[in-house]
Structures are given as C-alpha cells and as structure tokens.
XYZ file of C-alpha atoms in Angstrom:
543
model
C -2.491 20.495 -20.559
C -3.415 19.234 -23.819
C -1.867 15.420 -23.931
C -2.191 14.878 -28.007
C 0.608 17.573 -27.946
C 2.238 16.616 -24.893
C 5.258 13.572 -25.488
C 5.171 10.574 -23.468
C 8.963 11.694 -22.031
C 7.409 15.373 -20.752
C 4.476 13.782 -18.989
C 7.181 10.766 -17.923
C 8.919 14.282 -16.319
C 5.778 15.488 -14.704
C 5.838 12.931 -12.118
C 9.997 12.112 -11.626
C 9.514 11.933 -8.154
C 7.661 9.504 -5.779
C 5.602 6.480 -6.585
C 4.488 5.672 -2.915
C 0.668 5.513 -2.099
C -1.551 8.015 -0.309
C -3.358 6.603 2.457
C -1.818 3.294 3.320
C -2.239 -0.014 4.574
C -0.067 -4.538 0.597
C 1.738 -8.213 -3.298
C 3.030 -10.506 -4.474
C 6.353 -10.240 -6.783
C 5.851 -9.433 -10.049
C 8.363 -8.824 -13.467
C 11.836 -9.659 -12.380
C 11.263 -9.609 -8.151
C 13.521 -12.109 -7.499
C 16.321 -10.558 -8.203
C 18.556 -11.834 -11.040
C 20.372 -14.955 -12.009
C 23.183 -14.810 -9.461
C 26.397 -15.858 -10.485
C 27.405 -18.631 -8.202
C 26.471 -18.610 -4.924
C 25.417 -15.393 -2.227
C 28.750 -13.542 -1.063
C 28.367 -12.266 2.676
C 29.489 -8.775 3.008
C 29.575 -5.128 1.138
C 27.281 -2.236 1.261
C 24.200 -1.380 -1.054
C 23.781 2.083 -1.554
C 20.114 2.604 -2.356
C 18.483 5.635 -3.636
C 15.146 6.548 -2.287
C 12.712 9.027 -4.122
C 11.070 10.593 -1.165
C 12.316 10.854 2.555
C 10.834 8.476 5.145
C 8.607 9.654 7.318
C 9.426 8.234 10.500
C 11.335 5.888 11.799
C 9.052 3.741 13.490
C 7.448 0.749 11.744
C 4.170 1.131 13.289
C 3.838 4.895 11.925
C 4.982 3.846 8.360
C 3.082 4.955 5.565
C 4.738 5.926 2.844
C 6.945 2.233 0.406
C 9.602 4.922 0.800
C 9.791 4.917 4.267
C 8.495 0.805 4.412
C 11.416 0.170 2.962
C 13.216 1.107 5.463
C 11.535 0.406 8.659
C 10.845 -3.330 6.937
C 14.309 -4.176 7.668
C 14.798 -3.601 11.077
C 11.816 -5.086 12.630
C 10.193 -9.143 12.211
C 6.650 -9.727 12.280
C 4.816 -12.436 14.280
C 4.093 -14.138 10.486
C 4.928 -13.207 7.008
C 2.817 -13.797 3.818
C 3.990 -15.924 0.775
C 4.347 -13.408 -2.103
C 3.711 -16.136 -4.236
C 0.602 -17.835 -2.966
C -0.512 -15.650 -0.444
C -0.202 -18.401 2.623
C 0.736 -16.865 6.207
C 4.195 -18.643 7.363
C 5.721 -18.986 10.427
C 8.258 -15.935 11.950
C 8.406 -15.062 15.359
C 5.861 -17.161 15.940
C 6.408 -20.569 15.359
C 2.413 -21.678 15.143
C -0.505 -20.587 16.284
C -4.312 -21.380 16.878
C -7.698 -19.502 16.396
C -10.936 -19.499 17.931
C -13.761 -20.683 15.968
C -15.206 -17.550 16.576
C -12.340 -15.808 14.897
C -11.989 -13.589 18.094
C -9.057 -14.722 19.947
C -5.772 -15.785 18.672
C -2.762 -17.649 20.739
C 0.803 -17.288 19.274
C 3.785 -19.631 20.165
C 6.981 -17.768 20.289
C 10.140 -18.982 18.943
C 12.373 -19.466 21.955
C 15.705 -17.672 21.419
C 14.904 -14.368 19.912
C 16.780 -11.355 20.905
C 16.000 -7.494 20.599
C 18.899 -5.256 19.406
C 19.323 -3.924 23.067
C 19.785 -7.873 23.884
C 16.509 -8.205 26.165
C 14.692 -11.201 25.116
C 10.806 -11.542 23.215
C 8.197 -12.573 25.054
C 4.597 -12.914 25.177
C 4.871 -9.582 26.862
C 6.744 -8.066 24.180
C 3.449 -8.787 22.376
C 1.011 -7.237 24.587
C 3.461 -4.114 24.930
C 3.670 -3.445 21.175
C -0.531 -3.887 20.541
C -1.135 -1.819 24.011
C 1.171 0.690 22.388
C -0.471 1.137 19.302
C -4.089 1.112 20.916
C -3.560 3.350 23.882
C -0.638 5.172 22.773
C -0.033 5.348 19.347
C -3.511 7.318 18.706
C -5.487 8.988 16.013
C -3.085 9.499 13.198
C 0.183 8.283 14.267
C -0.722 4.756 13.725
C -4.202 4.813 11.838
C -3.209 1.933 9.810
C -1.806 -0.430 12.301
C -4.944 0.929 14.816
C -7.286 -0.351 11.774
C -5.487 -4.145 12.218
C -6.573 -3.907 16.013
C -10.068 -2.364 15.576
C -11.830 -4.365 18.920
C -8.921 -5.082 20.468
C -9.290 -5.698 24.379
C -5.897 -6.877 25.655
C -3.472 -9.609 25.437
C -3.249 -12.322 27.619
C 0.170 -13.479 28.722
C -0.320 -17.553 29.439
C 3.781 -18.190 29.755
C 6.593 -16.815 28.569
C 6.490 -17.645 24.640
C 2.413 -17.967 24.254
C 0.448 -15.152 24.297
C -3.326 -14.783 23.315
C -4.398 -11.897 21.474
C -8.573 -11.119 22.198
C -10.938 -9.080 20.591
C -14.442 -8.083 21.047
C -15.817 -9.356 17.615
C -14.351 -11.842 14.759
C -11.377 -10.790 13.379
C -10.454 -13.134 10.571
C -8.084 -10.329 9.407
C -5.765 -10.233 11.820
C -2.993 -13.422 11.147
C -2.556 -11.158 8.074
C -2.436 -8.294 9.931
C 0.533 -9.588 12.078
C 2.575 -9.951 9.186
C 2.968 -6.133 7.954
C 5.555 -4.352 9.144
C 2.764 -1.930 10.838
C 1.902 -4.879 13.546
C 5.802 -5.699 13.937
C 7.364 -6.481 17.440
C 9.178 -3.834 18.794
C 11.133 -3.767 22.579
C 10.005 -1.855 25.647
C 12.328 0.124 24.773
C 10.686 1.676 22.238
C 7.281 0.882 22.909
C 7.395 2.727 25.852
C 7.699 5.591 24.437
C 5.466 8.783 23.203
C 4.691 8.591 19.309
C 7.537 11.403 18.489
C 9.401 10.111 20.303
C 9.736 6.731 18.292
C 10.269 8.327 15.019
C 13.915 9.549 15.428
C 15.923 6.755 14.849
C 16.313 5.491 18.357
C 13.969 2.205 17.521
C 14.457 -1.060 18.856
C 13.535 -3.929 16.710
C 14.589 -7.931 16.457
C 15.085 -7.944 12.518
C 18.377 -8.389 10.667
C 19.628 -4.916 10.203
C 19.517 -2.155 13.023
C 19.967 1.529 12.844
C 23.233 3.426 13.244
C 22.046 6.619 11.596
C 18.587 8.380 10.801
C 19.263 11.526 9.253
C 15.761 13.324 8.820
C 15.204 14.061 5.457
C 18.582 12.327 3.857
C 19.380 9.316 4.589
C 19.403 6.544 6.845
C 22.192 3.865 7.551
C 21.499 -0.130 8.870
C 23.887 -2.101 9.563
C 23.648 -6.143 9.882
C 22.539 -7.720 13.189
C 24.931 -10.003 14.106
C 23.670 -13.514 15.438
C 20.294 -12.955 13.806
C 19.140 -16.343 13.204
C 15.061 -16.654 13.521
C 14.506 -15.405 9.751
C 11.178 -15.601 8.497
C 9.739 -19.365 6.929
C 9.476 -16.649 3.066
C 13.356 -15.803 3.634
C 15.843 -17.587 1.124
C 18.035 -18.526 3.533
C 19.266 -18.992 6.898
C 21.543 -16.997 9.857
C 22.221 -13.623 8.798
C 21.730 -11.053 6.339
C 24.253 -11.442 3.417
C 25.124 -7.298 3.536
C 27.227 -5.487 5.963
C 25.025 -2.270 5.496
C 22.436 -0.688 3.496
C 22.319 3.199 2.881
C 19.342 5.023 1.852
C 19.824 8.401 0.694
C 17.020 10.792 -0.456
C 17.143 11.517 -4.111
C 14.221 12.872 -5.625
C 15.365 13.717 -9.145
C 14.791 10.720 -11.324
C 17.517 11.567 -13.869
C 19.884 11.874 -10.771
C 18.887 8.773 -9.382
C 19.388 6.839 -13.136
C 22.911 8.421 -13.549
C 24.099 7.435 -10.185
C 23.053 4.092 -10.784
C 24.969 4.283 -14.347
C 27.966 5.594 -12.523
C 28.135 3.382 -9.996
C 27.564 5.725 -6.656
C 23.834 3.957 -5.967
C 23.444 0.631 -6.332
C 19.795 0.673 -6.825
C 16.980 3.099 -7.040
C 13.160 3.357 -6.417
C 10.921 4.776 -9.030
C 12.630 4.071 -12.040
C 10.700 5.467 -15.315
C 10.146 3.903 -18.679
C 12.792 6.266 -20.263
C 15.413 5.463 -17.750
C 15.336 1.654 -18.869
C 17.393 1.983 -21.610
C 19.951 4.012 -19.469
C 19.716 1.759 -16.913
C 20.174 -1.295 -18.989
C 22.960 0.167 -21.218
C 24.569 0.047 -17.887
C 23.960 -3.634 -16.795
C 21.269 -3.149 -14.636
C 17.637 -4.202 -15.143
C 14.159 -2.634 -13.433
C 12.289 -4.864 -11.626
C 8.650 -4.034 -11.128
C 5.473 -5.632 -9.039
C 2.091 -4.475 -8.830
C 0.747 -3.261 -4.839
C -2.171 -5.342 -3.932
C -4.942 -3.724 -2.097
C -7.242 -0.869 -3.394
C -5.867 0.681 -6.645
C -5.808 3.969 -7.573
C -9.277 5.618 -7.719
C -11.853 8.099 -6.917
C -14.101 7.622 -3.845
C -17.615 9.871 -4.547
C -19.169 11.371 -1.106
C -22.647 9.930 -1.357
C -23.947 13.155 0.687
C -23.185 16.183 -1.782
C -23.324 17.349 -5.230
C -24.112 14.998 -8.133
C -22.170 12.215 -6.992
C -25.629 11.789 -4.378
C -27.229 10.724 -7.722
C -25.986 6.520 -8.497
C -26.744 6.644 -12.387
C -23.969 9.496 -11.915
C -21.479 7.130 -10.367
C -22.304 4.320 -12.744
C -21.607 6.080 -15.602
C -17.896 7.486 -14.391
C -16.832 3.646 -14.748
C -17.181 3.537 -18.941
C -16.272 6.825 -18.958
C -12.622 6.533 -17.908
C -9.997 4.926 -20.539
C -7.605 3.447 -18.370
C -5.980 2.202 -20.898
C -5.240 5.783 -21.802
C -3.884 6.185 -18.676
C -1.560 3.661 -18.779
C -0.282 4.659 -22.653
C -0.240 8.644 -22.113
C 1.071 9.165 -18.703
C 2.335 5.678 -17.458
C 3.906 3.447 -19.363
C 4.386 -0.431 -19.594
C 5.505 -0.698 -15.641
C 1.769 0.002 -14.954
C -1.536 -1.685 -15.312
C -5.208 -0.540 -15.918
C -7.369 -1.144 -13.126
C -9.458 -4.231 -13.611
C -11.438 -4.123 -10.083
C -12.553 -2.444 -6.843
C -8.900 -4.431 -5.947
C -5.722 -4.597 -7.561
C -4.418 -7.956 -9.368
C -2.157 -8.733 -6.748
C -4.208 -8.753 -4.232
C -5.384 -12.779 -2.695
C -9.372 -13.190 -3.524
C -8.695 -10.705 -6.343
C -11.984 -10.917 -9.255
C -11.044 -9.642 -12.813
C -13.873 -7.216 -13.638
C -12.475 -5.918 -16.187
C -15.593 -6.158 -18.691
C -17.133 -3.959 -16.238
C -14.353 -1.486 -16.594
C -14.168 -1.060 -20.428
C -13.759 2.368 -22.105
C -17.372 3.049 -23.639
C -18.732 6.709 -23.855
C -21.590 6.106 -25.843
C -22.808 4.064 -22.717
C -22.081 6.820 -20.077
C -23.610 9.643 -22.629
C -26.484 6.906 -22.499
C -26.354 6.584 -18.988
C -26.879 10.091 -18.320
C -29.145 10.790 -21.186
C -31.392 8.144 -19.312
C -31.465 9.781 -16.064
C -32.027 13.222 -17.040
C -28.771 14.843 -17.391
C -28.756 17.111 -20.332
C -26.128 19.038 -22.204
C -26.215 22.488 -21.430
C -24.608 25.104 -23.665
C -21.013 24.619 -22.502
C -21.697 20.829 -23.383
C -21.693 20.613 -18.875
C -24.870 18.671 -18.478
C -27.606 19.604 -16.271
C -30.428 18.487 -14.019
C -33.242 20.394 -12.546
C -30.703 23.603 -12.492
C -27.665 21.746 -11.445
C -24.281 21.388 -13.241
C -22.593 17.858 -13.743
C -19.761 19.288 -11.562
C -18.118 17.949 -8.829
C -14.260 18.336 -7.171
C -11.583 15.882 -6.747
C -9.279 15.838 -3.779
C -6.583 14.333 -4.070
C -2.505 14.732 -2.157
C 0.773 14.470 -4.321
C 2.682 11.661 -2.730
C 2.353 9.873 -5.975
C 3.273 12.151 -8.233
C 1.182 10.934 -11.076
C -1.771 12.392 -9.341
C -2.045 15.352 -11.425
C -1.169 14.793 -14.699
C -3.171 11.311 -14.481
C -6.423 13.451 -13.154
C -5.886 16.077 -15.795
C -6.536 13.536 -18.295
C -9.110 12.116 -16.972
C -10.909 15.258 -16.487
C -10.694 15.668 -20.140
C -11.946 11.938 -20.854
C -15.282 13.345 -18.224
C -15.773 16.308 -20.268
C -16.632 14.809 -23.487
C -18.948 12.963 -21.886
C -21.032 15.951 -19.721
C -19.022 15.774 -16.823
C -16.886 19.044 -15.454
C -14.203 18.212 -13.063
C -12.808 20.440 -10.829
C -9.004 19.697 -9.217
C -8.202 20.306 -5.735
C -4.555 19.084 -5.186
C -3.979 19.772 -1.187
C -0.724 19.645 0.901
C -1.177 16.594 3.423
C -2.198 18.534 5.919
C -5.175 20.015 4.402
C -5.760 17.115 3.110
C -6.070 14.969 5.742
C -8.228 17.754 7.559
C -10.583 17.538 4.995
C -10.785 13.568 4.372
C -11.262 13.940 8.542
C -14.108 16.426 8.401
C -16.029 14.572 4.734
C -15.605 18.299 3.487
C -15.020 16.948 0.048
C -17.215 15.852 -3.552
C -14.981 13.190 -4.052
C -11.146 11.753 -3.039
C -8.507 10.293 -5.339
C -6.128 7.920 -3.782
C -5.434 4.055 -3.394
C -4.745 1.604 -0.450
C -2.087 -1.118 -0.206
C -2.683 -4.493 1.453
C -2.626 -8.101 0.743
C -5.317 -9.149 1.790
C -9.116 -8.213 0.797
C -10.192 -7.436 3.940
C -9.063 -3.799 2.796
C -12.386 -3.372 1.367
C -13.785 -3.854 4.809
C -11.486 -1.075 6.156
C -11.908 0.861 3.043
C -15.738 1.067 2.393
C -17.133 -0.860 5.502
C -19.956 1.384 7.931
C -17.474 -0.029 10.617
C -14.484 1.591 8.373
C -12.931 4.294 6.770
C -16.693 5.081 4.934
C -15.494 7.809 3.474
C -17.922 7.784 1.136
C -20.233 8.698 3.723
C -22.699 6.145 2.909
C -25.701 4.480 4.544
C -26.669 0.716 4.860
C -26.301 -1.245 1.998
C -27.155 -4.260 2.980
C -26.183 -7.040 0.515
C -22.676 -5.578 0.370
C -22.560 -4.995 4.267
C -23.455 -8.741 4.717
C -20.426 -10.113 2.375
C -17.916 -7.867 4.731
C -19.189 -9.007 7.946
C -19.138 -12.657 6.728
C -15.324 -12.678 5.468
C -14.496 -10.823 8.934
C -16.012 -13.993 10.775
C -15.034 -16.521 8.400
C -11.677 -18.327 9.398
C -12.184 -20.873 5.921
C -9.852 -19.481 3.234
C -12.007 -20.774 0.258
C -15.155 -19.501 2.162
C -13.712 -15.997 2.586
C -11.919 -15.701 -0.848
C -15.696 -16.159 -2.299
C -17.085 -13.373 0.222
C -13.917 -11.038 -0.405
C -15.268 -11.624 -4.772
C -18.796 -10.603 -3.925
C -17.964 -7.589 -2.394
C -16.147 -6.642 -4.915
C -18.592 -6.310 -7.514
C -20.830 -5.350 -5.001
C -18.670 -1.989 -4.386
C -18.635 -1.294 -8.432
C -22.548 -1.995 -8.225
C -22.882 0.503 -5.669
C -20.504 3.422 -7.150
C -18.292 3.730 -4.409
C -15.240 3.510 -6.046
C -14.413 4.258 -9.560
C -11.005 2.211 -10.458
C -8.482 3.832 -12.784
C -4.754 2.647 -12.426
C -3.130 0.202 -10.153
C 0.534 1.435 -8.410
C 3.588 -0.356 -9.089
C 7.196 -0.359 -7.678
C 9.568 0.055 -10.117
C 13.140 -0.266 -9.012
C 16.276 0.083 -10.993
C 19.104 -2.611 -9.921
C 22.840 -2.507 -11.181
C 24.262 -5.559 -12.344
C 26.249 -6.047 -9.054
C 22.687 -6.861 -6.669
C 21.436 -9.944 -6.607
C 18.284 -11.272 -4.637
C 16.998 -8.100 -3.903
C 13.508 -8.771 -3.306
C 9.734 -7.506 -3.176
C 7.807 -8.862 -0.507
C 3.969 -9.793 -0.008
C 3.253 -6.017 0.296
C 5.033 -4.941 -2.970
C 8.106 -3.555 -0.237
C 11.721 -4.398 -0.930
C 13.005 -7.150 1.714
C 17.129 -6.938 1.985
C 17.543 -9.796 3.676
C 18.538 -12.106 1.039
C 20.343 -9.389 -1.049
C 23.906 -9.294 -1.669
C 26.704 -8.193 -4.086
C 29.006 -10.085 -6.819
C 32.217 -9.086 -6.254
C-alpha cells in the first residue's frame, strides 16, 4: 500500500472494526469521560442500546480479554477495590478496608456486611477464597491467563470470620490491591465458581454488581437488566443505591458506518470505536465522542532476543528513531490517538515521558547501523557477515489497525536498511506461536493501571517473551516495586524500569490505544473507568 496516495478516510476504512487490545491485562478518563453536562438532575429508568464493534468473548469476568467483552462483564460483577481514574488511589468496594503485611505477602480484607449475590446467597470471606481457588486450580492455562498473572504465588486464603479473609502468597506481592480491583479478580458466587471454565462463559454467571444477565446471545448481543436493592456501590461511583437504567443492550455491530448511522437515527444510543470521520456525523446529530487513552503497555513490537538480527542490541536500538509515530498517528489514526512516549502508556500511574528518546531521526538509526557493521546491500537491505537486516512481525487482528499501522512502518524500516516481513495470524496460531517463542518479533500492547505490567510483561518471572536472559539492573528495579508497599518508593522503581526496558531493546513503542465512543445527546454520565472500560452505573437518559 503506498500511503502518500492512500486518503486518510480509506486507511480510516481499513480498520472500521475493533479497537480492543491483543493480549490483555488497564486509565484514567480522558477527553470528555465524564459524560456530558446533564441537564438537571439523573432520571432513574430507560434502556441504553449500545453498539459493540466486536462480540464478547465470554461471559465470565475472569476470562475477559477483549474492552468489547469488559464492557460487558464490568457491569455485572464488583471488585474487592476500585481505582480512582483520576489519581490512581485504590478505594474501598466490597471491601470496606484492609491491611498488608510489611512483607507485602499477605493481605486481610474486611467485607462490607450486607452484600448479596444475584441468586440472593450472601458474600463472605469464603466467597473470596472460592473465586481465587477458582482461578488458580480451575480456571487454568489460557482461560484466565490474565487474572492467573494477578495471583502468580498464590497459596490459599484464609477464612478468619465471616467478612475478613486473608489472602497469602509465597513472595511480595505489592501488585495485588490493584489487582483486586479489575474486573478479572472480581467476586463471583459458588454458583459460578464452581463451575468448569466453559461452563462459565454462557451467560449463566452469578455476580453482586448492579446489572445481571437476562440474555447472552453468542455472537449478538447481550441484555442486563438493573439489580434491584443494589446498594454497596463502589467509593469511585457518583452516587448511591441503584443503577439509574432499567437495562442496557449490547448488540454486535461491526460496521463502523452502521454503527454511526444508528446512532444518528436514534436505534443505538451509543457506540464503541467511533472514527475521526464519523465525528462530524455524529455531532451533526447531537452526540459527541468521548475518548481516553488505555494505560498499561502501548502498542509495540517485542524482538525475540534468541533469533535473527533482533539477537544483535545496536539492531534494537536503532528501531526506536527509526519509527515516526507521529506518522502513525497523522496517516492511519487520527487525533483520538497518541504517539507512544514510553515503554508505558500516559495513562498509566508511575508513567515517565520518554519521549526525547522516542523522536523520529533516521540519520541516527542509518548511523546506528553504519556503526555496527550493517551495510547496504544492493536492494538497499543491509547486511552483516552474510546476513540480511530481515526479521518477521507477528502480530493478531483484534485491533484492526494492526495492519495498515505495520505496513507503514515497514516502509519507515526500509529506508533505513531494515526489511520487514508481516505475519498477520488468526488467534489461534497466534497464540500457539507466542506459546512455543516460534517468532522474530510480536506486535501487540497490554492494558493495566498499574506499572507492575512491566513486571508481567518483560519480567524472567513473566511473560519474557522476549526470551531474554538476566539483566540485572532492570531485574533489580522489578523485584523492588513487587516488594515495595510505599507508593512514592514504587512509583520511582516502576520510572527506572522503564527506561531501563528502552535501554535494553525489549520493546520498541509506536502508538498508544484509545477508546473512542460515540454518545447521543440523550446519555449522560456514561463513564470510563480506571482501566479505560465503560462503567454504566452512573449512566442514564434525559427524557
């Protein structure tokens, strides 16, 4: 594709569909997250009709991956806490307080009294232990990978009475009072828990949040309705009791132009993925977008440190001035995304601009290679001791920028030496090749607020799928902010290791992901919470 004779509008089209992330795990609200100015005060009742641009996955909070399907599955289940999406603090939800060990390996939650599942059995401290057992013992390999990741040395939960239960692992765990408040680590009944992983991604899930289920149609749509007598809202919530809607309903709409026009008709009431040149439709309507940033790992490629010239770390450091993000952003984006400006997005707590480390330079990358030996060939490929400056990219389509945002970066590598080769995958093959490190290098990004994601991204005792051996400088700043339960001491660990993974090549930043959702004039308070996923809660409708 040659993009000085491609529009904006046709490479807007190449991507219509999805603008969820690839391998999971969370931001604070950005552009206009809160909603609207509401014209006098919330009205209870009425049904949002919301327009999603890819089908969930699963029903199950725990085996979410996908902000499609976290949009859903955030609604029907509460977390023990819930993050600030302003400041970042952990607040009080189903747990009313709590206490850690100075060791950062045990930590004893406090139950509100009161709370009720949607089957009407009550939580308890073993409602706790059920839901982690579940995920560790049950819930294996890659049914829950993410919410497994949160409980990484888990050992067991100790019931002390019935609202106080202690949660113990076998090494510190600073992480984890984060962890508790993603949908991923939310309380579920026995009910559910109890059952096999298939099992709980039908529709048939038990939860204590404000909305429950009372249709899952795979592949279409899914319908909640309010829980009545819901009244242990999170500390973050606007308000109090219950939710202000009778019912949501999600239905799967993948065409972006259909999506816009039923918002401009009135059949949806608001719609994910909205694109730069559905603004003006969407505002000639009344509506307005509202967009946030995900925290966590942005968009990026991830060499393999084992194979091809990626092995070589003059390689990897020249990649980083190679890249115009800002390119990116203008060509195939648009003004509801941002460059990369670190191994973490902007959103993201502890986050460290490095953006003068990220700057578009060739002439330092052609220097860069020049330097360590790489020569242009004939083709203008450069070479080393009989080897091309070639190397694949992996990378899945469930954002569908993937390709056309690769395809210009591969021409961004070439005029520097570099030959690219694409390898788009289904998710299967995919995964089975991420699984087996048969792979030059992956493209993908990872959502979480908080920075212990690049512990669980590029840690020995993570993910590594970089494939990488002891670096010890870096290896020390991951274990410390594990340990460390003193938010200023961790913030400075979670900065260090930030550079130190740019230092070190193992990630080469492009683009961060947004959420971009189109609203009619008739929501109000629709929200983005800490993870960059839409909370309903507070949302309701002008008459």
């Amino acid at each position: 594709m040659s993009f000085a004779r491609t529009s904006r509008r046709r490479v807007f089209a190449l991507f219509a569909s999805a603008a969820a992330t690839t391998l999971l795990a969370t931001a604070c609200s950005g552009g206009d997250a809160g909603g609207g100015d509401p014209s006098g005060p919330p009205r209870p009742g009425g049904v949002l009709r919301y327009g999603l641009s890819l089908a969930p996955t699963c029903a199950d909070p725990a085996q979410s991956t996908t902000n499609q399907t976290l949009y859903v599955t955030r609604q029907i289940v509460d977390s023990l806490t819930d993050q600030n999406p302003s400041t970042g603090a952990i607040q009080p939800w189903l747990a009313q307080s709590w206490e850690i060990s100075p060791d950062a390996r045990s930590f004893t939650f406090h139950l509100r009294p009161g709370v009720t599942f949607s089957d009407g059995t009550p939580l308890t401290a073993a409602s706790v232990r059920q839901n982690f057992d579940a995920i560790v013992h049950t819930l294996t390999g890659a049914k829950a990978s993410l919410a497994a990741s949160y409980l990484t040395g888990y050992t067991g939960t100790a019931v002390l009475d019935p609202t106080t239960a202690r949660v113990d692992f076998d090494r510190p765990n600073a992480q984890f009072l984060q962890a508790v408040s993603t949908p991923q680590l939310g309380i579920l009944a026995e009910a559910t828990t109890a059952k096999a992983a298939d099992q709980r991604c039908g529709g048939d899930v038990i939860g204590s949040g404000p909305f429950v289920y009372t249709e899952y149609r795979q592949g279409a749509s899914v319908t909640l309705a309010k829980r009545t007598g819901y009244d242990w809202g999170s500390a973050v919530f606007g308000h109090r009791g219950e939710a202000y809607l009778d019912r949501v309903e999600f239905r799967v709409v993948p065409e972006s132009g259909v999506r816009t026009g039923s918002l401009g008709s009135g059949q949806l009431d608001a719609v994910s993925d909205a694109l730069p040149q559905d603004v003006p439709q969407i505002e000639a309507a009344g509506g307005r977008v509202q967009v946030t940033s995900n925290p966590g790992v942005p968009f990026g490629i991830q060499p393999n440190l084992t194979r091809g010239p990626l092995r070589d770390s003059a390689v990897r450091a020249a990649l980083l001035p190679a890249i115009d993000r800002k390119e990116l952003i203008d060509t195939v984006l648009g003004p509801q995304f941002r460059p990369a400006t670190s191994s973490v997005g902007s959103k993201t707590p502890a986050y460290v601009d490095l953006s003068a480390r990220l700057g578009h330079d060739p002439e330092a990358a052609r220097r860069i290679l020049d330097q360590a030996g790489w020569r242009p060939g004939g083709d203008g490929i450069r070479v080393k001791d009989g080897a091309r400056l070639s190397f694949g990219i992996l990378f899945g389509r469930s954002f569908a920028g993937n390709q056309a945002i690769l395809e210009l970066i591969q021409q961004q590598l070439r005029s520097v030496g570099v030959e690219v080769r694409l390898e788009p995958a289904s998710d299967g093959e995919y995964s089975a090749r991420q699984a087996a490190k048969n792979f030059d290098s992956l493209y993908y990004n990872m959502t979480r607020a908080d920075g212990d994601i690049l512990r669980t991204t590029f840690g020995l005792d993570g993910a590594n799928l970089n494939v990488r051996a002891p670096l010890p400088e870096l290896d020390r700043v991951l274990s410390e902010e594990q340990q460390s339960t003193d938010t200023a001491a961790r913030a400075q660990l979670i900065g260090a290791a930030q550079g130190q993974v740019l230092d070190n090549g193992l990630w080469i930043p492009t683009i961060e992901l947004s959420q971009a959702i189109g609203v009619s004039a008739a929501v109000s308070d629709l929200r983005f919470e800490a993870s960059a996923r839409l909370q309903f809660f507070d949302a309701w409708l002008r008459g």
